[in-house]
Amino acid sequence: MIELAALDMAGTTVNESGAVYRALRTAVERTGVPVSDEDLQTWMGTDKREAIAALVRLGGGTPTPELVEDGYEAFAAFLRDAYRATPPQAIEGVEDALAELRRRGIKVALTTGFSADVAYPLLESLGWSTGEGGNLDAVVTSDEVPRGRPAPHMIHRAMEKTGVIDTRRVLAAGDTIVDVEAGTNAGAGVVVGVLTGELPRAAFAGHPHARVLASAAELPTLPETLPAA
């Protein structure tokens, strides 16, 4: 049985109307380099400073530390403005799914390519939190691990925070390729790609370890999330 569900935020559990895509493109293109749709999709779900540096380099620029930090500040500012204009919402059915997983004794952690200064205000706007009375057991942001996705560190950090020691009892889910790669790299027993982001089902076809669900709202239907008989 699964003991921990480690789930991505934007596009997987939270609908933020694609603002993170627009913010990342804006942050990079303001440096004077172009961003292709393919490169943008490749770097979605990763640590956003790493993504900015990679996209600047792919666009023919030089990602100095100063430029990357300036780009990240522009990214965060754009995202805050976008979220004020169109507040993020829980993806339909996800809050009930998280509650059901926890009712079954499965801990729920959110992992994100956002740093804490972006992630926690977003969660607060939804009324989501950890601790007593909260609906989450842990949150892991990209700035508390050595490397973001597809490295396994955020999932392993979620295990550390929730006391889960067997990677085979972890379910990892997300809406991007790096989400499922991180789950595989972490040794998660169940890896799930969801279709509530920008990717079609076919995009996950080359990743044999990933199951595909229409939404994270369907996670409680997986046999591994059912209590042992």
PDB file of N, CA, C and O in Angstrom, residues 15-17 82-89 122 125-126:
ATOM      1  N   ASN A  15      -4.999  24.827 -10.231  1.00  0.00           N
ATOM      2  CA  ASN A  15      -5.226  25.450 -11.533  1.00  0.00           C
ATOM      3  C   ASN A  15      -4.879  26.929 -11.422  1.00  0.00           C
ATOM      4  O   ASN A  15      -5.590  27.689 -10.759  1.00  0.00           O
ATOM      5  N   GLU A  16      -3.771  27.312 -12.045  1.00  0.00           N
ATOM      6  CA  GLU A  16      -3.388  28.731 -11.997  1.00  0.00           C
ATOM      7  C   GLU A  16      -3.417  29.347 -13.400  1.00  0.00           C
ATOM      8  O   GLU A  16      -2.732  30.330 -13.666  1.00  0.00           O
ATOM      9  N   SER A  17      -4.237  28.763 -14.267  1.00  0.00           N
ATOM     10  CA  SER A  17      -4.556  29.320 -15.583  1.00  0.00           C
ATOM     11  C   SER A  17      -3.338  29.539 -16.470  1.00  0.00           C
ATOM     12  O   SER A  17      -3.323  30.439 -17.311  1.00  0.00           O
ATOM     13  N   ALA A  82      -0.247  38.165 -11.772  1.00  0.00           N
ATOM     14  CA  ALA A  82      -1.199  37.279 -12.458  1.00  0.00           C
ATOM     15  C   ALA A  82      -2.140  36.607 -11.465  1.00  0.00           C
ATOM     16  O   ALA A  82      -3.343  36.461 -11.732  1.00  0.00           O
ATOM     17  N   TYR A  83      -1.610  36.205 -10.318  1.00  0.00           N
ATOM     18  CA  TYR A  83      -2.435  35.540  -9.319  1.00  0.00           C
ATOM     19  C   TYR A  83      -3.412  36.510  -8.660  1.00  0.00           C
ATOM     20  O   TYR A  83      -4.506  36.110  -8.242  1.00  0.00           O
ATOM     21  N   ARG A  84      -3.027  37.772  -8.544  1.00  0.00           N
ATOM     22  CA  ARG A  84      -3.970  38.758  -8.018  1.00  0.00           C
ATOM     23  C   ARG A  84      -5.118  38.977  -9.002  1.00  0.00           C
ATOM     24  O   ARG A  84      -6.278  39.124  -8.610  1.00  0.00           O
ATOM     25  N   ALA A  85      -4.773  39.000 -10.297  1.00  0.00           N
ATOM     26  CA  ALA A  85      -5.796  39.222 -11.320  1.00  0.00           C
ATOM     27  C   ALA A  85      -6.715  38.011 -11.480  1.00  0.00           C
ATOM     28  O   ALA A  85      -7.933  38.161 -11.638  1.00  0.00           O
ATOM     29  N   THR A  86      -6.127  36.818 -11.441  1.00  0.00           N
ATOM     30  CA  THR A  86      -6.896  35.581 -11.582  1.00  0.00           C
ATOM     31  C   THR A  86      -6.434  34.613 -10.496  1.00  0.00           C
ATOM     32  O   THR A  86      -5.483  33.853 -10.683  1.00  0.00           O
ATOM     33  N   PRO A  87      -7.062  34.644  -9.341  1.00  0.00           N
ATOM     34  CA  PRO A  87      -6.614  33.807  -8.228  1.00  0.00           C
ATOM     35  C   PRO A  87      -6.618  32.327  -8.584  1.00  0.00           C
ATOM     36  O   PRO A  87      -7.572  31.823  -9.201  1.00  0.00           O
ATOM     37  N   PRO A  88      -5.566  31.604  -8.225  1.00  0.00           N
ATOM     38  CA  PRO A  88      -5.529  30.154  -8.456  1.00  0.00           C
ATOM     39  C   PRO A  88      -6.641  29.454  -7.689  1.00  0.00           C
ATOM     40  O   PRO A  88      -7.107  29.932  -6.649  1.00  0.00           O
ATOM     41  N   GLN A  89      -7.043  28.314  -8.214  1.00  0.00           N
ATOM     42  CA  GLN A  89      -8.061  27.505  -7.572  1.00  0.00           C
ATOM     43  C   GLN A  89      -7.617  26.050  -7.556  1.00  0.00           C
ATOM     44  O   GLN A  89      -6.800  25.633  -8.388  1.00  0.00           O
ATOM     45  N   LEU A 122       0.792  31.255  -2.381  1.00  0.00           N
ATOM     46  CA  LEU A 122      -0.176  30.585  -3.237  1.00  0.00           C
ATOM     47  C   LEU A 122      -1.018  29.616  -2.430  1.00  0.00           C
ATOM     48  O   LEU A 122      -2.263  29.598  -2.540  1.00  0.00           O
ATOM     49  N   SER A 125      -3.487  31.369  -0.183  1.00  0.00           N
ATOM     50  CA  SER A 125      -4.655  31.897  -0.893  1.00  0.00           C
ATOM     51  C   SER A 125      -5.716  30.825  -1.096  1.00  0.00           C
ATOM     52  O   SER A 125      -6.906  31.137  -1.224  1.00  0.00           O
ATOM     53  N   LEU A 126      -5.288  29.562  -1.133  1.00  0.00           N
ATOM     54  CA  LEU A 126      -6.218  28.435  -1.292  1.00  0.00           C
ATOM     55  C   LEU A 126      -6.755  27.937   0.043  1.00  0.00           C
ATOM     56  O   LEU A 126      -7.686  27.131   0.077  1.00  0.00           O
TER      57      LEU A 126
END
